[in-house]
Tab-separated table of C-alpha atoms in Angstrom:
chain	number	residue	atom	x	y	z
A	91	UNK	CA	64.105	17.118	-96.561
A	92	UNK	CA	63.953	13.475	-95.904
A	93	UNK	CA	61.226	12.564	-98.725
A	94	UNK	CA	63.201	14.866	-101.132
A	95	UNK	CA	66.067	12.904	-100.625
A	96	UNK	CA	64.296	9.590	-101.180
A	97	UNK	CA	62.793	10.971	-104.338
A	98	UNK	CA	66.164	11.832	-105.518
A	99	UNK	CA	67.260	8.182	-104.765
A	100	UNK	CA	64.237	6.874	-106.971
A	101	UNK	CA	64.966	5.351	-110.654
A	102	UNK	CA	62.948	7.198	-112.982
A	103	UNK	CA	62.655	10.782	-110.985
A	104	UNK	CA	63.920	13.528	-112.900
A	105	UNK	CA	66.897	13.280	-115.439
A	106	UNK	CA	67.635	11.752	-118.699
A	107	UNK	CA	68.174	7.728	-118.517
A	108	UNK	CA	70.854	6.972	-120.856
A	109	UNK	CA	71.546	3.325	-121.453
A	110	UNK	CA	74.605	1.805	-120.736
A	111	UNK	CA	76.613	-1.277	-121.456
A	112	UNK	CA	74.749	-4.097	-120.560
A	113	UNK	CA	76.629	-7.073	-118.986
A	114	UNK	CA	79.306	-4.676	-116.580
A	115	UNK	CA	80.387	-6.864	-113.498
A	116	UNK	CA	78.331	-5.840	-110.396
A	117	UNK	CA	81.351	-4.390	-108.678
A	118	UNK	CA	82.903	-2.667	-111.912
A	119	UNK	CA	79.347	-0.690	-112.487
A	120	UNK	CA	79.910	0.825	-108.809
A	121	UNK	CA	83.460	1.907	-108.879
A	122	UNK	CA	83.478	3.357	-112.852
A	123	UNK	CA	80.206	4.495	-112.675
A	124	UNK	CA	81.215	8.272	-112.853
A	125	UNK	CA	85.097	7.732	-112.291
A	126	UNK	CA	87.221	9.804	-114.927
A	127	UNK	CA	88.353	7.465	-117.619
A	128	UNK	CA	91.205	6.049	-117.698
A	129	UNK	CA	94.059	4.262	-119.244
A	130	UNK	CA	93.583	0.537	-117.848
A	131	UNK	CA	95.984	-2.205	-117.768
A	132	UNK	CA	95.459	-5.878	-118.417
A	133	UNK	CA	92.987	-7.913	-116.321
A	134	UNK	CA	94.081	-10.555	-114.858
A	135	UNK	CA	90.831	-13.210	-113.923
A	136	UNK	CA	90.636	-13.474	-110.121
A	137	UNK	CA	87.418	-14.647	-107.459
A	138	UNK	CA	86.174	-11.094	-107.788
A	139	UNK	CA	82.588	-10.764	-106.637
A	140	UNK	CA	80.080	-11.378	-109.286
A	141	UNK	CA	82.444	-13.794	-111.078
A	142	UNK	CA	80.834	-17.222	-111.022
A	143	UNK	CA	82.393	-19.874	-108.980
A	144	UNK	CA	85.120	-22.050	-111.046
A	145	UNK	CA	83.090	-25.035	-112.534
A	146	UNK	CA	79.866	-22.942	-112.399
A	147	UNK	CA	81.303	-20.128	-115.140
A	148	UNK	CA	83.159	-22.897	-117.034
A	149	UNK	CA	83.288	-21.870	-120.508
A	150	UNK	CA	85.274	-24.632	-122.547
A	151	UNK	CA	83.460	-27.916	-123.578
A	152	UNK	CA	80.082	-28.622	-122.567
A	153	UNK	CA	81.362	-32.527	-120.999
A	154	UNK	CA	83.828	-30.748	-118.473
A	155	UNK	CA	81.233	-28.707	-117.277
A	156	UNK	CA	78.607	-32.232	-116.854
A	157	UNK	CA	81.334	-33.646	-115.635
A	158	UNK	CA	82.107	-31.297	-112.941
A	159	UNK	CA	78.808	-30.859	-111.923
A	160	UNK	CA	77.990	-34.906	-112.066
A	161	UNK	CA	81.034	-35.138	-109.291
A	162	UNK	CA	80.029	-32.509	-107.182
A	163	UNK	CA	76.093	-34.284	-107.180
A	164	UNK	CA	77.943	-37.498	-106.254
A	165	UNK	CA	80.084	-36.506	-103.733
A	166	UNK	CA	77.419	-34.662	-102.071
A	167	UNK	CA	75.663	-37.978	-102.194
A	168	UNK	CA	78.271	-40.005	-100.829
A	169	UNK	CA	78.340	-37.291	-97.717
A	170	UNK	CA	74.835	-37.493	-96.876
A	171	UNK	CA	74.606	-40.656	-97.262
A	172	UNK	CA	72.675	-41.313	-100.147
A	173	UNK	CA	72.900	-44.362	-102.054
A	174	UNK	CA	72.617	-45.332	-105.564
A	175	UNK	CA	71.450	-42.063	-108.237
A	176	UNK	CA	70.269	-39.053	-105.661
A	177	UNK	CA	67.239	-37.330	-106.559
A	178	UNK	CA	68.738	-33.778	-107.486
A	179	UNK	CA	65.610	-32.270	-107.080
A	180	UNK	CA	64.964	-33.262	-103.704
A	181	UNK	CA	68.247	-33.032	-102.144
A	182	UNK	CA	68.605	-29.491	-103.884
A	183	UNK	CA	65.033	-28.963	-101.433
A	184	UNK	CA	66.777	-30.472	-98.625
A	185	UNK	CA	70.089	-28.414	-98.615
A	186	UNK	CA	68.306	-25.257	-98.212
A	187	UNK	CA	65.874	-26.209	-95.449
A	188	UNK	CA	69.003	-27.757	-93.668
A	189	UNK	CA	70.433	-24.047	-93.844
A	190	UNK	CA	67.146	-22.903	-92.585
A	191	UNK	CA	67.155	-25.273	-89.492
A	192	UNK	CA	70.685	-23.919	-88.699
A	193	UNK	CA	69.899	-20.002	-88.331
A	194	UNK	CA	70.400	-19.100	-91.981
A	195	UNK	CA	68.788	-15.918	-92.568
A	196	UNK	CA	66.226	-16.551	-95.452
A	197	UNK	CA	63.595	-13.701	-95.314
A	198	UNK	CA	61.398	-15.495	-98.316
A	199	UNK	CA	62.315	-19.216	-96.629
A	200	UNK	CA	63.813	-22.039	-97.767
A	201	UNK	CA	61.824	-22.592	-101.103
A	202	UNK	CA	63.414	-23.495	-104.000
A	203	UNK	CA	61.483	-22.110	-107.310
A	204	UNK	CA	61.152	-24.153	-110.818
A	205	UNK	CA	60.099	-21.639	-114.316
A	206	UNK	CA	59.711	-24.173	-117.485
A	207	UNK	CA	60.513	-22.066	-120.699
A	208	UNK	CA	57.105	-22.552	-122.368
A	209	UNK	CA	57.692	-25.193	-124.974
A	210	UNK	CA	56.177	-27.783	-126.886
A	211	UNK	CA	59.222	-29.433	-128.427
A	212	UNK	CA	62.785	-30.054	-127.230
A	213	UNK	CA	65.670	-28.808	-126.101
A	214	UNK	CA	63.338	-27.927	-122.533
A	215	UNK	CA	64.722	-25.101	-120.589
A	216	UNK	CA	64.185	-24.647	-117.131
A	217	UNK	CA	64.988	-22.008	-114.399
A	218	UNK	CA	65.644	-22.487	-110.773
A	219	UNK	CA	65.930	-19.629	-108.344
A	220	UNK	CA	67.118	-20.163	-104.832
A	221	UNK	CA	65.954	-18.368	-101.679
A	222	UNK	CA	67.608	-15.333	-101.467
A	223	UNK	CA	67.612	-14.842	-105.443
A	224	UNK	CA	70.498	-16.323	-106.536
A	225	UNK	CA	69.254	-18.577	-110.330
A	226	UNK	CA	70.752	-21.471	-113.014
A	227	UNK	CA	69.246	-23.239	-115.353
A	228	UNK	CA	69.947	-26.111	-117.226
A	229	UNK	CA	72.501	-26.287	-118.850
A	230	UNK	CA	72.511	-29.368	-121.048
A	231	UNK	CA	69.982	-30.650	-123.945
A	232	UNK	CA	66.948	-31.837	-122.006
A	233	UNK	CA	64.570	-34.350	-123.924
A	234	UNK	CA	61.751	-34.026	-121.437
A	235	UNK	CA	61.054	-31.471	-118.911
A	236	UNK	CA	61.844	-33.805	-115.988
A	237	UNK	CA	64.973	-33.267	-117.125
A	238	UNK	CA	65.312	-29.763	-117.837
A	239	UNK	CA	64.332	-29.606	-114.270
A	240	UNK	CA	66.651	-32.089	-112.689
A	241	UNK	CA	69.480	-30.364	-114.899
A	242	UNK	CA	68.931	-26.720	-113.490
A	243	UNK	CA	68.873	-28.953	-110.098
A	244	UNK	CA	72.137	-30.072	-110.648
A	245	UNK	CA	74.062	-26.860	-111.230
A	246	UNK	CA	71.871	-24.978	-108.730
A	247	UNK	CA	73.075	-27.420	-105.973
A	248	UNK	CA	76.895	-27.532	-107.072
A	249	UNK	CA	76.818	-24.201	-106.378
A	250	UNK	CA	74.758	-23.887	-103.412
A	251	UNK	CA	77.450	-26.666	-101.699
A	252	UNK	CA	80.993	-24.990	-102.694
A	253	UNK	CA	79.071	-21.382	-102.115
A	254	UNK	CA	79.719	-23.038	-98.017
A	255	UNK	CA	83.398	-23.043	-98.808
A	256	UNK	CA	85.116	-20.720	-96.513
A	257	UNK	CA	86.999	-18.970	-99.653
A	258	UNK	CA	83.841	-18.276	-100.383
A	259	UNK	CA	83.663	-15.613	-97.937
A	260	UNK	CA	84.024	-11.779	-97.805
A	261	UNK	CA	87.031	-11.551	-95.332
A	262	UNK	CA	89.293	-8.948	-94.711
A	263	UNK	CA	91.948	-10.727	-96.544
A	264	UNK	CA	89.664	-10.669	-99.478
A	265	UNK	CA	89.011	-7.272	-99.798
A	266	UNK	CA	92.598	-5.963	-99.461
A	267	UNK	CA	93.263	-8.153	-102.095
A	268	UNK	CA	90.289	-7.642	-104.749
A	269	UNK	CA	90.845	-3.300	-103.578
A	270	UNK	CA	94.707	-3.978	-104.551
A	271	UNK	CA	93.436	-5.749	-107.958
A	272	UNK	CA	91.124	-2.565	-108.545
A	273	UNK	CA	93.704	-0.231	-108.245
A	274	UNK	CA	96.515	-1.876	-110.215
A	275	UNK	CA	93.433	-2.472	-112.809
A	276	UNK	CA	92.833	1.399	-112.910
A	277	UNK	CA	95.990	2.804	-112.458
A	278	UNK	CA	94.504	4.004	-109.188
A	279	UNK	CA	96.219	5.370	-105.812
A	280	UNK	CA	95.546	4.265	-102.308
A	281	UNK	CA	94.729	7.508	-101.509
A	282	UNK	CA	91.141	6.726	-103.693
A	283	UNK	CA	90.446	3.299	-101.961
A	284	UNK	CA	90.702	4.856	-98.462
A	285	UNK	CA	88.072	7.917	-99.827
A	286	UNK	CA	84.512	6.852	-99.725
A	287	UNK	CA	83.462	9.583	-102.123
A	288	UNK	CA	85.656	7.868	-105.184
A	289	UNK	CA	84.917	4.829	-107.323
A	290	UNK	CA	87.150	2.512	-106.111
A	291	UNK	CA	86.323	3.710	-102.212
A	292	UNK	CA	82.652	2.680	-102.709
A	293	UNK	CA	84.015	-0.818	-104.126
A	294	UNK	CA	85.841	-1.021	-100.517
A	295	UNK	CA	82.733	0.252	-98.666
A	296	UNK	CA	80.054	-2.157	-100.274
A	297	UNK	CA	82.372	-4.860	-99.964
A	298	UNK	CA	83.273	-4.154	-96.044
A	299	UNK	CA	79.173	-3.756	-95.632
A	300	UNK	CA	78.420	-7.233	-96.630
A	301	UNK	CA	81.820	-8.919	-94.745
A	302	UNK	CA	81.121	-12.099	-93.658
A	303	UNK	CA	78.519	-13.084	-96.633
A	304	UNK	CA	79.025	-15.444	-98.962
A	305	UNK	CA	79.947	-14.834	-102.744
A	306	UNK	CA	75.721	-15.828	-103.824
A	307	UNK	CA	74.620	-13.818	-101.296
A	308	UNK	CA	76.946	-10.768	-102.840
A	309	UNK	CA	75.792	-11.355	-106.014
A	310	UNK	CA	72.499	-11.275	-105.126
A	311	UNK	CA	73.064	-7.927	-103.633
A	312	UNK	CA	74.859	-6.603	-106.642
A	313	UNK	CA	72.085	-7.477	-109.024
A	314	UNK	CA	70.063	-4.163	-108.170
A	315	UNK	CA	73.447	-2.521	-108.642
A	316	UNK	CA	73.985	-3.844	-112.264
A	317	UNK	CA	70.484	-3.479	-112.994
A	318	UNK	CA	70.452	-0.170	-112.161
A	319	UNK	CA	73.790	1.089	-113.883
A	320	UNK	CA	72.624	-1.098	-117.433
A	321	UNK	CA	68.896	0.832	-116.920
A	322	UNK	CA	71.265	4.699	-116.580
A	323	UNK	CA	69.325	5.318	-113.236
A	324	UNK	CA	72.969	5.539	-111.241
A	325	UNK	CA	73.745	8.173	-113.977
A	326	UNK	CA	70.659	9.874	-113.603
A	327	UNK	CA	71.064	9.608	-109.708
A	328	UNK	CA	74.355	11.481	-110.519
A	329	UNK	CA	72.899	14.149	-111.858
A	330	UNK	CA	70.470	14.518	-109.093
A	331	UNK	CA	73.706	14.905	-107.270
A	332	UNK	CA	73.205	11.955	-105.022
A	333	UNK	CA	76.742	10.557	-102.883
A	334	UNK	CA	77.606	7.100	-103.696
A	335	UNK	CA	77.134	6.691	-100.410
A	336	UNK	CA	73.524	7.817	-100.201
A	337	UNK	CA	72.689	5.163	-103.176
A	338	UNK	CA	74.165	2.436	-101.439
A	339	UNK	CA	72.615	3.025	-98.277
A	340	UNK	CA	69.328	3.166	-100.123
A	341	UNK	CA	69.403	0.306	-102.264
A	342	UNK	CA	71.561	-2.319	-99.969
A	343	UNK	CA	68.574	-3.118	-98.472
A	344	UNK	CA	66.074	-2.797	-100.935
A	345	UNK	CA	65.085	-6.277	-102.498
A	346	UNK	CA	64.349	-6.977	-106.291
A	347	UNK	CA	60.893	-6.622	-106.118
A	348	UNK	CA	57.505	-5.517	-108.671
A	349	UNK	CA	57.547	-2.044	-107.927
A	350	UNK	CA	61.458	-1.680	-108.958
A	351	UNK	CA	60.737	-3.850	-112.084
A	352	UNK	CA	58.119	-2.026	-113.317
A	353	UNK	CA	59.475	1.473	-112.395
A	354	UNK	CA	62.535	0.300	-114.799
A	355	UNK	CA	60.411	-0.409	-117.597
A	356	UNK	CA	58.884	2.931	-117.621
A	357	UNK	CA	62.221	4.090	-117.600
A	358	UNK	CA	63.156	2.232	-120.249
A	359	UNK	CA	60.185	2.984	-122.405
A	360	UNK	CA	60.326	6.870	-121.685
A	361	UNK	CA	63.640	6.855	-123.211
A	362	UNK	CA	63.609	4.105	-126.009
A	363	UNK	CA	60.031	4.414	-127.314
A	364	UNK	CA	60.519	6.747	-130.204
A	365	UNK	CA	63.580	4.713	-131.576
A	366	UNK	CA	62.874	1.775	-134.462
A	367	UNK	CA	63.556	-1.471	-133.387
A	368	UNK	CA	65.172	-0.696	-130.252
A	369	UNK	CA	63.388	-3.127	-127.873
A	370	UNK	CA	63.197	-6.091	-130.428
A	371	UNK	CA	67.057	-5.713	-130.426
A	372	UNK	CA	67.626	-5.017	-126.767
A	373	UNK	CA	65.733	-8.023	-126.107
A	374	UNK	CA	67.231	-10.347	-128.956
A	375	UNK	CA	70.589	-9.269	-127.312
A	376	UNK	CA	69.430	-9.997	-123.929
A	377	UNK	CA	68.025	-13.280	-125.016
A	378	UNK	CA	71.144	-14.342	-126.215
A	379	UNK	CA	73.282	-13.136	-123.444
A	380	UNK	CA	71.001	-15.529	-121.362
A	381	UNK	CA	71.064	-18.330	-123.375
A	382	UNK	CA	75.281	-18.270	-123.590
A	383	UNK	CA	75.440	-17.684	-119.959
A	384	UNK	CA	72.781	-20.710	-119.123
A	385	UNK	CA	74.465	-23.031	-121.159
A	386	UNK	CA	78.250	-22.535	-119.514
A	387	UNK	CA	76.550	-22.803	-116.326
A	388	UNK	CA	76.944	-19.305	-114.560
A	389	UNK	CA	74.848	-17.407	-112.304
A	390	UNK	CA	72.008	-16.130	-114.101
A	391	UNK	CA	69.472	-13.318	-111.895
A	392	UNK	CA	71.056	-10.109	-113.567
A	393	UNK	CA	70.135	-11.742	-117.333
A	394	UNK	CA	67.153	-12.996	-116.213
A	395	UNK	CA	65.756	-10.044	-114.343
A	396	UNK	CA	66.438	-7.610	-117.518
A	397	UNK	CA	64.641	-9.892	-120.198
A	398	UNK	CA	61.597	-10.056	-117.387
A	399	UNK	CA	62.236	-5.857	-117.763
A	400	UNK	CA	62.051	-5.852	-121.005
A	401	UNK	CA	59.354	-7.996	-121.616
A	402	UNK	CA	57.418	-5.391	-119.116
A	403	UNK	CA	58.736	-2.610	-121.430
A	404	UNK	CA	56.939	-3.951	-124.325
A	405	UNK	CA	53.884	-4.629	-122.213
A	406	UNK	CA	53.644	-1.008	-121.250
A	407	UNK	CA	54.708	0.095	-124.643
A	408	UNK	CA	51.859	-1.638	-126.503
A	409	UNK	CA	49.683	-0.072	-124.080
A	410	UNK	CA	50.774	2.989	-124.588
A	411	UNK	CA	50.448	2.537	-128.372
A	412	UNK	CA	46.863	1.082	-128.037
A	413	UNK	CA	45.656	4.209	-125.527
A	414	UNK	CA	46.834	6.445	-128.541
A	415	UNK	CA	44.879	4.845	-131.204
């Protein structure tokens, strides 16, 4: 019974994969995933989890963004008592194996990881992903890859310091408040936020499971989540007629990892592969989607991980193409 239940919980087990709106906030893609549709009233923006810290999802002029980012990296200077320019790079280092030394729970360590876009002419683009998952990348036009490096630094460490703001936290203050949002955002009833078994309930749930954690760490969390609604497995885990419940349980503690990736790819494959064009597009999209986010500065692992997906797709595509020759 146990093993069938686990199989049930698998992406690619059974079912039809239909794909789905790519881009759905982390939360949104738990609580709508097979609600009934409804009439919705206007959003209003709010620290929701998923959203990008303000200054880190800045979308108007590239300067204000540099700007913000450039006075974060100097205060945090100023407070550690740094002198003169700090080395982004290093201090970005430092920061997390400070965490470390103080009982932060990092199950990979305290290594912070640097992916050059292969390149052999400006703008560089680089990619830093923290321990626990959480990535940025630079966000300005980078000459040299020094600085492509040292500008993914920059962001990366503006958000790693106000992530260690206490508003930052899951609190039960916060969740009555981002639950009240849902429901006025829905048209919903309390009646649904108090039942597990409803959208909006297994918002509340997944956000009183993680209490105490910090909006990264959240996000990091939610990234299987979105991955897995944009890929259709949650629908197709519907249909197997798992709970919400039993899908959170399963994946809340199941990491990113190769087997996951390349399970979605076949997914993806068995039900794009006899449609024209369709991974060149998904991945031009995706590409794009990337690029726009990068540039204004937000939190990237959700964009990132589905172009990596994708690009495994067409890996496993070809290969299937060249075994039928």
């Amino acid at each position: 019974m146990e093993s069938l239940r686990v199989q049930r919980l698998q992406p690619g087990v059974g079912g039809t994969l239909r794909s789905l709106r790519p881009g759905v906030t982390a939360g949104a893609s738990l609580a709508v995933a097979s609600a009934p549709r409804r009439r919705r009233r206007p959003r209003r923006r709010s620290g929701c989890p998923g959203s990008s810290p303000p200054g880190a999802a800045a979308t108007g002029p590239p300067a204000v963004l540099r700007e913000a980012v450039e006075a974060v990296v100097r205060s945090f200077a100023k407070h550690t008592q740094g002198y003169g320019r700090v080395n982004v790079v290093e201090a970005l280092q430092e920061f997390w194996q400070m965490k470390q030394s103080r009982g932060a729970d990092l199950k990979n360590g305290a290594l912070v990881v640097y992916e050059m876009v292969p390149s052999n002419s400006p703008p560089y683009v680089c990619y830093v992903t923290l321990p626990g998952g959480s990535c940025f990348g630079s966000f300005q036009f980078c000459p040299t890859k020094a600085e492509a490096r040292r500008s993914a630094a920059k962001i990366a460490l503006m958000n790693s310091v106000f992530n260690e703001h206490p508003s930052r936290r899951i609190t039960d203050e916060f969740i009555e408040k981002s639950v009240s949002e849902a429901l006025a955002s829905f048209n919903g009833n309390r009646e649904e936020a108090d039942n597990p078994s409803t959208g909006i309930g297994a918002f509340r749930f997944m956000l009183e499971s993680n209490k105490g954690k910090s909006m990264l760490e959240f996000q990091e969390l939610m990234t299987v989540f979105q991955l897995l609604h944009w890929n259709g497995s949650l629908k197709a885990m519907r249909e197997r007629q798992c709970s919400r419940q039993e899908v959170l349980a399963h994946y809340s503690h199941r990491a990113l990892d190769d087997d996951i990736r390349n399970q979605m790819a076949m997914d993806w494959v068995n039900r794009e592969q006899n449609i024209p064009g369709a991974l060149s597009r998904e991945l031009a999209s995706t590409e794009r989607e990337l690029d726009e986010a990068r540039l204004a500065g937000k939190e990237l692992r959700f964009h990132k991980e589905k172009k990596d997906i994708l690009m495994l797709a067409a890996g496993q595509l070809g290969n299937m193409h060249s075994s039928n020759c």
